[in-house]
Coordinates of C-alpha atoms in Angstrom, one line a residue:
Chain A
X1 CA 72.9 77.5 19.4
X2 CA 72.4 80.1 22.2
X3 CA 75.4 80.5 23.2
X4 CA 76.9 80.5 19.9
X5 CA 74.5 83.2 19.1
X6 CA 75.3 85.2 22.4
X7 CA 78.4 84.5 21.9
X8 CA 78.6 86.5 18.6
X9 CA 76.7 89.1 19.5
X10 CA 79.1 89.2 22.8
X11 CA 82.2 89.8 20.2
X12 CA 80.4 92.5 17.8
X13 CA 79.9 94.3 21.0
X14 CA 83.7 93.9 22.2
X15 CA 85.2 95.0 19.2
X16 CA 82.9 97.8 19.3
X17 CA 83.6 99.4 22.0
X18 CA 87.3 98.9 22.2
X19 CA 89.0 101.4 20.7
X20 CA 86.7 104.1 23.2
X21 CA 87.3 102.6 26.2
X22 CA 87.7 104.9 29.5
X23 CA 90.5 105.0 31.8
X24 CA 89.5 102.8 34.5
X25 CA 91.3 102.8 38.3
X26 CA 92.0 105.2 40.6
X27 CA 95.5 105.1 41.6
X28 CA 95.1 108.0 44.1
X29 CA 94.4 106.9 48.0
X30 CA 92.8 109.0 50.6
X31 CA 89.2 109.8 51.6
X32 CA 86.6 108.6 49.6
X33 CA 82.7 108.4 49.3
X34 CA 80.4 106.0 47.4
X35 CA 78.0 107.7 45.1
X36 CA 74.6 106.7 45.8
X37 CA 73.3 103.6 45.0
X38 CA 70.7 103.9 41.7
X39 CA 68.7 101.2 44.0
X40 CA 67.9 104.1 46.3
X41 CA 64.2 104.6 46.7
X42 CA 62.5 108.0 46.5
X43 CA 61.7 108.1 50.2
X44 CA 58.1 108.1 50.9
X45 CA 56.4 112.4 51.5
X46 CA 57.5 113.6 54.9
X47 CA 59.8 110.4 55.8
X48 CA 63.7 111.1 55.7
X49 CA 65.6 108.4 53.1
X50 CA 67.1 105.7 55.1
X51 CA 70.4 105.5 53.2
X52 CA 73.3 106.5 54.5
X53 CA 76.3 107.6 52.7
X54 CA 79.4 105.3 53.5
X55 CA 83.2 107.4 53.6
X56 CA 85.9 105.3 54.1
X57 CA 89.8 106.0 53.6
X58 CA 91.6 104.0 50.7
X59 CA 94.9 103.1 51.6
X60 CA 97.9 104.1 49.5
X61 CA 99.1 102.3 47.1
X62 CA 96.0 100.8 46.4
X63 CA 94.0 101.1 42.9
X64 CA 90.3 101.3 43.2
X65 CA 87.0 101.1 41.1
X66 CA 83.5 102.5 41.8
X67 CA 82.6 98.9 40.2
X68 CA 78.3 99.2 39.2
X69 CA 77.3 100.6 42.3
X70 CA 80.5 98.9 44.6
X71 CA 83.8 99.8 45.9
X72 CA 86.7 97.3 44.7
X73 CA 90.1 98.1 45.9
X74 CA 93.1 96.3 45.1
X75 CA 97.2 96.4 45.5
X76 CA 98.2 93.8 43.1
X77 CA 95.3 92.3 41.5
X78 CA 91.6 91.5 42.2
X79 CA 92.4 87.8 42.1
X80 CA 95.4 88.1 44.5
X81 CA 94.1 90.5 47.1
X82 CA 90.8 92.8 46.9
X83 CA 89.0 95.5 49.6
X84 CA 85.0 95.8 48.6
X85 CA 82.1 97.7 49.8
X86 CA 78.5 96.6 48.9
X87 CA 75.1 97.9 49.7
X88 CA 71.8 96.0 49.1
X89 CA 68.7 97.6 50.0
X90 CA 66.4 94.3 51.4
X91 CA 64.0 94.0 48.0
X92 CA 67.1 94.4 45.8
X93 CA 66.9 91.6 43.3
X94 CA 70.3 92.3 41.0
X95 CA 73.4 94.1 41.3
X96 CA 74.7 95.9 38.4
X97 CA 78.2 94.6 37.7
X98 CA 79.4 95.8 34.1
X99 CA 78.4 99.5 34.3
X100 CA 78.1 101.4 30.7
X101 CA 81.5 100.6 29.6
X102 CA 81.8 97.3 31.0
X103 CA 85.3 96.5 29.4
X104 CA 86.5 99.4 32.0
X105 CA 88.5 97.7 34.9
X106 CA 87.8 94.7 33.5
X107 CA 89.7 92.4 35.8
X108 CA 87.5 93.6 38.5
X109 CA 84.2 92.2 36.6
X110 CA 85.5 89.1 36.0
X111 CA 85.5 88.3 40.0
X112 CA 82.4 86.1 40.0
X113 CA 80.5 86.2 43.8
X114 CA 77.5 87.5 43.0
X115 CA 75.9 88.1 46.6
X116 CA 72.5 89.5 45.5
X117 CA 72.1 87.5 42.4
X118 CA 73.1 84.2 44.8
X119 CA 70.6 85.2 48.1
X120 CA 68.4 82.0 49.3
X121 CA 66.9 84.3 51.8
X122 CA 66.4 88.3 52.4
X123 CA 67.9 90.6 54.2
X124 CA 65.3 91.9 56.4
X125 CA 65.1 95.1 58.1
X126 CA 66.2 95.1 61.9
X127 CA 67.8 91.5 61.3
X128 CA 70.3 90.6 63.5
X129 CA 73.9 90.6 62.9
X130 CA 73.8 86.7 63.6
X131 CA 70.9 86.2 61.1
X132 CA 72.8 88.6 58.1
X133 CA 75.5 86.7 58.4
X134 CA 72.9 83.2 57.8
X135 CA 71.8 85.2 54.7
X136 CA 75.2 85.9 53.6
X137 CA 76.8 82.8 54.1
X138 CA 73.7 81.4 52.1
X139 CA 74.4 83.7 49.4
X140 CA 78.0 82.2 49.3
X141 CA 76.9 78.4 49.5
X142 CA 74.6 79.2 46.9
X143 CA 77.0 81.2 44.7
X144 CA 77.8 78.5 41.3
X145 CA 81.3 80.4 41.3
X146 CA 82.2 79.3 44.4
X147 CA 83.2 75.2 45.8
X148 CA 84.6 74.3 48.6
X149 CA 83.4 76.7 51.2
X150 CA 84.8 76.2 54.8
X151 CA 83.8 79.1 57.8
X152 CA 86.5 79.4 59.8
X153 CA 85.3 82.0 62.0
X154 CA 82.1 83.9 63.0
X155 CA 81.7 86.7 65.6
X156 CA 80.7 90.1 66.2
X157 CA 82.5 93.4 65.8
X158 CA 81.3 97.1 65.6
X159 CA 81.7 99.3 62.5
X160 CA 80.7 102.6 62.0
X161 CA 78.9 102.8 65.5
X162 CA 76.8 99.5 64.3
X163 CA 77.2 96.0 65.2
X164 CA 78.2 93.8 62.4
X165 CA 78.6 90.4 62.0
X166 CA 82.5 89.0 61.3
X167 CA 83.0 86.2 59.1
X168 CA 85.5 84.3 58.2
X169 CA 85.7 81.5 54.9
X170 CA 88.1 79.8 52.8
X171 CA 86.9 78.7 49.5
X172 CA 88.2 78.5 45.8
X173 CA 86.6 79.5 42.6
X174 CA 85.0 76.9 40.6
X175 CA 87.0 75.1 38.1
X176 CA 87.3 75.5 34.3
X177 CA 87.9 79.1 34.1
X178 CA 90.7 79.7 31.6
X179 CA 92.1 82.7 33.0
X180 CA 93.4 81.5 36.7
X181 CA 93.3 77.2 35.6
X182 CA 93.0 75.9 39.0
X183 CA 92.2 78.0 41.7
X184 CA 94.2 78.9 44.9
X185 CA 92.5 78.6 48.3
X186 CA 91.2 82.3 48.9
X187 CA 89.9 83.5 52.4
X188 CA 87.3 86.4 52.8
X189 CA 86.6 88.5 56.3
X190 CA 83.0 89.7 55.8
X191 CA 81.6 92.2 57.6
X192 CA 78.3 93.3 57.3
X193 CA 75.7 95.2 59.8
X194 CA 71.9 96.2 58.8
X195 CA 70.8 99.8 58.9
X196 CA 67.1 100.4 58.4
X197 CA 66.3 98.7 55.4
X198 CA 70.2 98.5 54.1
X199 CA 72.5 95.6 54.2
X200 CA 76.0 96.8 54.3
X201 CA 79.0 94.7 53.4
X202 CA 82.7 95.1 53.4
X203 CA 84.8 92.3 53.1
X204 CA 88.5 92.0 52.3
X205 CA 89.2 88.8 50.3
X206 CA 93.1 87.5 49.1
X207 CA 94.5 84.2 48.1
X208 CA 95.0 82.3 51.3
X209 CA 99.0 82.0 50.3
X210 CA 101.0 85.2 50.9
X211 CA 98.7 87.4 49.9
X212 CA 96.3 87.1 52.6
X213 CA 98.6 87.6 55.6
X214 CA 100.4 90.8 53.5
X215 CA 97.4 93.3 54.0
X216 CA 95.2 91.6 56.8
X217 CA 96.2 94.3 58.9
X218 CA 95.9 96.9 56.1
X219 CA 92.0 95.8 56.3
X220 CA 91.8 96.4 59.7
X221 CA 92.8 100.1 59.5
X222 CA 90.7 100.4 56.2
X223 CA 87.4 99.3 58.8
X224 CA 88.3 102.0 61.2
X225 CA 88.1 104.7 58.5
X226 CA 84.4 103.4 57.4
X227 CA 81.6 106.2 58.5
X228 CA 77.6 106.1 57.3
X229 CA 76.9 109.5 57.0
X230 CA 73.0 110.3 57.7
X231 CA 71.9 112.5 53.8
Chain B
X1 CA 66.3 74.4 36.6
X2 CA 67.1 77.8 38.6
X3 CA 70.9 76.6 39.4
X4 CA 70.9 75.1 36.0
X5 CA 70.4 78.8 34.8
X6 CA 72.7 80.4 37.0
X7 CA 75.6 77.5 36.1
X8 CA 75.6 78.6 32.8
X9 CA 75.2 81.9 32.7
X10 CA 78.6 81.7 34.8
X11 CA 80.1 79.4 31.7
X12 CA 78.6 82.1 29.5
X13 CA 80.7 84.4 31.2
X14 CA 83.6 82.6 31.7
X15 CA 83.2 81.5 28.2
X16 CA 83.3 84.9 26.9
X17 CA 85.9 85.9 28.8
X18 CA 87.9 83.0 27.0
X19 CA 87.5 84.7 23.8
X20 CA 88.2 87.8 25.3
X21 CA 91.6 86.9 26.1
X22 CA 92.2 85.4 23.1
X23 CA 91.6 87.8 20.7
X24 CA 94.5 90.0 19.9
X25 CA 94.2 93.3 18.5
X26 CA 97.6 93.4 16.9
X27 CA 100.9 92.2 17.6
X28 CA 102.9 93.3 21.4
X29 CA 106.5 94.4 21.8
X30 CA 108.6 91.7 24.1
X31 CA 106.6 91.1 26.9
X32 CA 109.3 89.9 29.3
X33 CA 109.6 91.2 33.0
X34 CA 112.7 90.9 35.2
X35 CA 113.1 91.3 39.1
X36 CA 115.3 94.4 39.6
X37 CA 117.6 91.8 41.8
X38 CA 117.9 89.0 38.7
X39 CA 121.6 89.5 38.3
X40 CA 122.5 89.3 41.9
X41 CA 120.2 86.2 42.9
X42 CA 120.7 84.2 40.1
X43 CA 124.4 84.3 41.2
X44 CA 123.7 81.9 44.2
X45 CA 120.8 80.0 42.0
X46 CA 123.0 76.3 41.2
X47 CA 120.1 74.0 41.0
X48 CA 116.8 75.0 39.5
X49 CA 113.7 72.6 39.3
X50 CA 110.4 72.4 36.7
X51 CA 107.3 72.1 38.0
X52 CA 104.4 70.6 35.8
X53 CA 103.4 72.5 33.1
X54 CA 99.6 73.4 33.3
X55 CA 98.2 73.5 30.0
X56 CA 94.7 74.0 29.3
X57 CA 93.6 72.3 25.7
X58 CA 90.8 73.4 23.9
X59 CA 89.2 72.5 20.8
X60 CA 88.1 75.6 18.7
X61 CA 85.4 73.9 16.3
X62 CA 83.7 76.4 14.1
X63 CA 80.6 78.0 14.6
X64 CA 78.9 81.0 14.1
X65 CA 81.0 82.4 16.8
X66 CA 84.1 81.1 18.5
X67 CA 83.3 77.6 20.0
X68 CA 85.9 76.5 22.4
X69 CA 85.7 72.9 23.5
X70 CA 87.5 71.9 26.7
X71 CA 89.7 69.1 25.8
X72 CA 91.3 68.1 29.6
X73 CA 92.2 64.4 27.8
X74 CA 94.6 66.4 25.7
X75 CA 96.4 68.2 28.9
X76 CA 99.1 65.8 29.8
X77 CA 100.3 65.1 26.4
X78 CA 101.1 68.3 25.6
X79 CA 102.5 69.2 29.2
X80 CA 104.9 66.2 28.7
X81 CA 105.9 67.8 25.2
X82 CA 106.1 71.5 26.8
X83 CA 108.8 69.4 29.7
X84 CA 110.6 67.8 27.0
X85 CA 111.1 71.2 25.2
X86 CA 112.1 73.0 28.6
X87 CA 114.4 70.4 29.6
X88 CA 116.1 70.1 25.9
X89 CA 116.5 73.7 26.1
X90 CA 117.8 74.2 29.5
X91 CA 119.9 71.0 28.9
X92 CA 123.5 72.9 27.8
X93 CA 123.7 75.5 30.9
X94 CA 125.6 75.0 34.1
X95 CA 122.7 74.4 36.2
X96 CA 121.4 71.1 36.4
X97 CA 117.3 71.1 35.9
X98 CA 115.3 69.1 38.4
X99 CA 111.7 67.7 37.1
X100 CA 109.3 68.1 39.9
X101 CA 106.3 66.0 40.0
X102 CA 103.0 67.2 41.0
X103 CA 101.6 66.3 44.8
X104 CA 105.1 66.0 45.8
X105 CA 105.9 69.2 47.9
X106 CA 102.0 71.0 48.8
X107 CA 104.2 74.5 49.1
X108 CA 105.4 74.3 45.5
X109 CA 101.8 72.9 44.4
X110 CA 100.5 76.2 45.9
X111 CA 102.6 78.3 44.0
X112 CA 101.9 76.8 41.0
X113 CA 98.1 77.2 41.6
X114 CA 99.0 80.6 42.6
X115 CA 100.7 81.7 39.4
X116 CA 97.3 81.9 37.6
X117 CA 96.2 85.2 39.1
X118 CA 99.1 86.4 39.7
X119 CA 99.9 85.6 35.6
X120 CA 96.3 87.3 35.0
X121 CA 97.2 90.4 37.6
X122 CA 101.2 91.1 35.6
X123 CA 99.1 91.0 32.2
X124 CA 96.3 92.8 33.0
X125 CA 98.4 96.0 35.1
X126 CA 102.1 95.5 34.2
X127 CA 101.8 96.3 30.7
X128 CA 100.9 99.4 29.1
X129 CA 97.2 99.6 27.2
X130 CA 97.2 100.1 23.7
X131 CA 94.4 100.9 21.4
X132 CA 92.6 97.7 20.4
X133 CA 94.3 95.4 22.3
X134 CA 91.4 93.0 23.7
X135 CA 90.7 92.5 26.5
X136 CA 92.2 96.2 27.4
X137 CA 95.2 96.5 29.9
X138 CA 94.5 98.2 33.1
X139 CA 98.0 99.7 33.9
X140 CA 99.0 100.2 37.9
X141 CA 101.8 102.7 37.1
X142 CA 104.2 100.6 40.0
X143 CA 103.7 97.6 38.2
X144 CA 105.2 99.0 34.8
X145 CA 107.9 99.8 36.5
X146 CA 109.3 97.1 38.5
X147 CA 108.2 93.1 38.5
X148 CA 107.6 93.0 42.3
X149 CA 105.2 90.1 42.7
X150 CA 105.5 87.0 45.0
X151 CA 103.8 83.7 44.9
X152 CA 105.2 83.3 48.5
X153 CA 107.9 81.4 50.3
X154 CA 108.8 77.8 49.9
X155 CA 112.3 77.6 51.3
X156 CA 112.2 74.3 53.1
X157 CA 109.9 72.2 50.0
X158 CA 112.9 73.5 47.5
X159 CA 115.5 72.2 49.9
X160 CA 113.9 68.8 50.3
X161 CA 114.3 69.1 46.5
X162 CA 117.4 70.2 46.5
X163 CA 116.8 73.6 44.2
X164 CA 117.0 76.8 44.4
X165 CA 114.4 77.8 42.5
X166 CA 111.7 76.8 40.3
X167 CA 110.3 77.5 36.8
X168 CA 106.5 77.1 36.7
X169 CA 104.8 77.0 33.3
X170 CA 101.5 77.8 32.1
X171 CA 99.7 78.6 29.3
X172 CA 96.7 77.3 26.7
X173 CA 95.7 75.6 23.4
X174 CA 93.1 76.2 21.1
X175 CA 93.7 73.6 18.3
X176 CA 91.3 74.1 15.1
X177 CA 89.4 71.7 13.9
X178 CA 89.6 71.8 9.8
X179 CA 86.4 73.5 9.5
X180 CA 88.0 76.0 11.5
X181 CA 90.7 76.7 9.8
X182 CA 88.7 77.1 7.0
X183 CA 86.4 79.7 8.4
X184 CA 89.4 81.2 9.6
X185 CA 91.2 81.3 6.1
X186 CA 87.7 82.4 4.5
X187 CA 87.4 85.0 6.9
X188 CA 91.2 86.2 6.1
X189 CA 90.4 86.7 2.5
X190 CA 87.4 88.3 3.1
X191 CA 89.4 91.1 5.4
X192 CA 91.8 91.6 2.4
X193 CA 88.7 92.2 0.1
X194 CA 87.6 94.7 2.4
X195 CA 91.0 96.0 2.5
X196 CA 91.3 96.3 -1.2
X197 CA 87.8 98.3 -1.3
X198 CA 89.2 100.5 1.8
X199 CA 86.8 99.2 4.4
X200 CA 87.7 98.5 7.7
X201 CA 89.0 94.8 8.4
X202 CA 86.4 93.0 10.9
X203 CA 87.7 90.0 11.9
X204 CA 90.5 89.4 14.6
X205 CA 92.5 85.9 14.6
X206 CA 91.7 83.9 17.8
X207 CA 95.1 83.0 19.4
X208 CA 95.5 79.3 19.3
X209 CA 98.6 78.9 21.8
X210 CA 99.6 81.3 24.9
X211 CA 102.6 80.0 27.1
X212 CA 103.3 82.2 30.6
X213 CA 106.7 80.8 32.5
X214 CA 108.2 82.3 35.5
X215 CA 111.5 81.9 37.7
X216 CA 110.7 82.0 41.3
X217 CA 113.1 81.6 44.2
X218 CA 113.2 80.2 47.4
X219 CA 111.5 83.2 49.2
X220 CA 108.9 83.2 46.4
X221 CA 109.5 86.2 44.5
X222 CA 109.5 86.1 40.6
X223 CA 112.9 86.8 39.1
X224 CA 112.0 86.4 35.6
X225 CA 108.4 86.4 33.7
X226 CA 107.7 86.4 29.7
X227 CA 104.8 85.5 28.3
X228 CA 104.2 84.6 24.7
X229 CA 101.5 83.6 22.2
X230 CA 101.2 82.6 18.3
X231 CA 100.4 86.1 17.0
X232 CA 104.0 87.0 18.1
X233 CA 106.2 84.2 17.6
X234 CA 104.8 83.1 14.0
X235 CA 104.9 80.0 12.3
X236 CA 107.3 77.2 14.0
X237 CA 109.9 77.0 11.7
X238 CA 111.7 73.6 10.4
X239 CA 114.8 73.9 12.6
X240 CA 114.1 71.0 14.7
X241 CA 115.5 68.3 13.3
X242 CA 114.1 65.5 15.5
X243 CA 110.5 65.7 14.3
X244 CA 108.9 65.2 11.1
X245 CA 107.8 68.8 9.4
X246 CA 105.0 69.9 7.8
X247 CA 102.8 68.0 10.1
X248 CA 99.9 69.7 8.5
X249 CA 97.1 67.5 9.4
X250 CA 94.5 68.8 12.2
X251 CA 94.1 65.8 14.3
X252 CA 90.4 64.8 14.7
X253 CA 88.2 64.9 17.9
X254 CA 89.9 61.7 20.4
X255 CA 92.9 61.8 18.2
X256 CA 94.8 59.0 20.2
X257 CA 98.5 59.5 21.0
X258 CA 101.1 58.8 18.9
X259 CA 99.8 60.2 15.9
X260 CA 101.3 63.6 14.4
X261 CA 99.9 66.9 15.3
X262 CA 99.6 70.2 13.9
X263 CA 101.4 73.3 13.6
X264 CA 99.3 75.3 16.1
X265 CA 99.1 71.8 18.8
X266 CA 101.4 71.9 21.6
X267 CA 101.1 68.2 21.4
X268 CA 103.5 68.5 18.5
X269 CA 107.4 68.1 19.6
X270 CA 108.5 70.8 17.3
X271 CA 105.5 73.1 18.0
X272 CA 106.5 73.2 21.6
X273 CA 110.2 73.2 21.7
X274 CA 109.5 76.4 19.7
X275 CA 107.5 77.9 22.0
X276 CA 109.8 77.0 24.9
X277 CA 113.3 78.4 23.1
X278 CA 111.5 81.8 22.3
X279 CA 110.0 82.0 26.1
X280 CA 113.7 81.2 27.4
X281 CA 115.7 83.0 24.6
X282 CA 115.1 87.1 26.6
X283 CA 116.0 85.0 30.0
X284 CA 119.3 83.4 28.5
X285 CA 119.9 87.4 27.1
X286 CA 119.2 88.4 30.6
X287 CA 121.1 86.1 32.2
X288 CA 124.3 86.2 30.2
X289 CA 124.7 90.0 31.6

């Protein structure tokens, strides 16, 4: 009855909002900056705000999508291959996905990892790049969208002048989801380094076939051009 | 409880998303898509195989809503009528078509698996948007212009099967249960009521059958893509000799095999031959150039 109910309400929305729906991607590469994140606390009288401002280069021919508060890049598809940027500030409990037009780059809200809404533990500040990457991974394991989660690969690597943890994972998205069937094997390199009381993540994530090994090197490069910039 | 919660939510979602994509907001021009190479490669294309069709069956029961119930049960019987229908069709041209099991080559397996996003990534950004088309198209300008996707080599798996290329079909089915069609039919008048008093039509006619194929050779790369659902092709017409028409009855819940199925059930013989001729009529057009 609930879902029915949501449901219906779900469709009077949709076909509400259809007809004035926004242009959605960027098609232009080049520098970029993420707008700040509406988690962002009003730092405390006389203390300087601990969030940094990420820049990063997008490459061209990619299509990209300030998604909620997240970057999401993509060549050919968010399912096939996707670049993205996320921020959580350690007592974040939810990440704003849909946005105010949330039929806007739609393909890019129907990828289902959920890292904030799937934590087991907290980020903490001055963790180490070996325990974010326990709370990640946890996020992951924990994630309903997600089965069959295998790391292949965990080490360290510097971004930005910080050291991050490196992760690599195969998994596939759950089953019974209409618009893929059954999924391909994916793989994910996360990256993600603490910075005062900020997690920050940037992954690169593609199905395991083709796709992957076509802009693995692309990611590389795209890591290089990340810079936190002090406000 | 807490996992329980977040389990379906997710359905929610992906439930949603279900209607989403099958809801039309009015009827699309051809949706085919050809490699700007078709002409030369399918010159050195003799043999070409058929993987398994994936076909996901649901049962759209009426509700309040849209209430789609997964119906896996139903999958293989109407994948064996959408093989049927591709080899009748295909049966009268030169090349000889090959019927490749699933599990048999792990390469071809992974393209077929890999053809879902890639089917979701060509009709979400190869298209352009229109107004009121649900869900809305996010165009990439390259894509328009040229079908340049890959689902990645398999050269020595199609060797050991002695083809040069493979179709791979997917696709859906929402069969209506009676009460649906009722509601359906009841909410039909009730738009051309509103019509007749000038007020807006409400209502949008959940698509019952979608059907994606796609020709990929030997290095991967997709020669040939259409994609078609019911609100374009119309009614299945009575051309098809070897089944029984007017098959109107909507088979129950369990329906066991064997029995007839209806017009908008891929189940049905005729229903899907239909399907497959109007999928392979733009790539015979193609190909004869």
């Amino acid at each position: 009855m609930r879902r029915t109910a949501l449901s219906c309400l779900g469709m009077m929305v949709l076909l509400s909002v259809t007809a004035c729906t926004p242009s959605s991607w960027n098609h232009t590469g080049g520098p970029q900056m993420l707008p700040p994140p509406n988690e962002m606390k009003a730092p405390e009288a006389g203390k300087a705000t601990s969030y940094r401002q990420v820049t990063f280069r997008v490459p061209e021919g990619w299509h990209w999508f300030i998604r909620g508060e997240d970057l999401i890049a993509t060549r050919d598809g968010v399912f096939l291959q996707h670049i993205f940027i996320e921020r959580i500030q350690v007592d974040q409990v939810d990440q704003d996905v849909l946005g105010t037009f949330w039929l806007v780059a739609w393909s890019s809200k129907l990828w289902p990892t959920r890292t904030v809404k799937s934590l087991n533990k907290r980020f903490t500040p001055g963790m180490s790049p070996a325990d974010a990457a326990e709370v990640l991974l946890g996020s992951r394991k924990n994630d309903p969208a997600l089965t069959d989660l295998k790391v292949q690969e965990l080490t360290t690597q510097t971004i930005a002048g910080h050291q991050a943890f490196r992760v690599v994972f195969d998994f596939r998205l759950k089953g019974s989801q209409p618009m893929i069937a059954a999924s391909p094997l994916y793989r994910s390199i996360y990256c993600g380094f603490m910075v005062d009381d900020w997690f920050y993540g940037i992954s690169y994530t593609a199905a395991r076939r083709y796709y992957f090994e076509k802009d693995a090197q692309m990611f590389e490069a795209f890591l290089q051009s990340v810079r936190l910039v002090a406000k | 409880m807490n996992d329980q919660r977040k389990t379906s939510s997710l359905a929610m979602i992906w439930l949603l998303v279900m209607i989403m994509v099958s809801m039309a907001g009015c009827a699309s021009a051809p949706l085919y898509r050809k490699h700007s190479d078709l002409s030369q490669r399918k010159r050195i294309i003799k043999t070409v195989g058929l993987m398994p069709p994936v076909i996901s069956m649901y049962e759209y029961q009426a509700a309040l809503g849209v209430k789609l119930v997964p119906k896996d049960e139903w999958s293989p019987a109407a994948a064996g009528e959408v093989t049927k229908a591709f080899i009748s069709e295909m049966g009268d041209t030169p090349s000889p078509m090959v019927v490749i099991g699933g599990r048999e080559e792990r390469d071809l397996d992974e393209m077929v698996e890999l053809f879902g996003p890639v089917d979701l990534s060509l009709r979400q950004h190869a298209y352009e948007s229109k107004s009121g088309e649900m869900p809305p198209r996010e165009p990439f300008p390259e894509k328009i212009r040229f079908l340049e996707y890959s689902l990645g080599p398999a050269r020595e798996a199609m060797a050991r099967k002695g083809v040069d290329a493979v179709w791979i079909v997917r696709g859906y089915n929402n069969v209506p249960t009676l009460g649906a069609k009722v509601k359906e039919g009841v909410e039909i008048l009730l738009d051309v009521m509103a019509a007749l008093g000038r007020a807006p039509a409400v209502t949008r006619t959940l698509i019952k059958i979608e059907l994606s194929v796609a020709l990929v050779d030997k290095d991967g790369t997709i020669l040939f893509y259409n994609r078609i659902d019911d609100q374009q092709i119309g009614p299945v017409s009575q051309e098809y000799p070897d089944q029984a028409a007017g098959t109107k009855k909507v088979p129950e819940a369990g329906t066991p095999m064997g029995r007839e199925y209806g017009e908008e059930d891929l189940r049905n013989p005729r229903v899907a031959r239909h399907y497959i001729k109007t999928l392979l009529s733009d790539f015979r057009t193609e190909a004869a150039r």
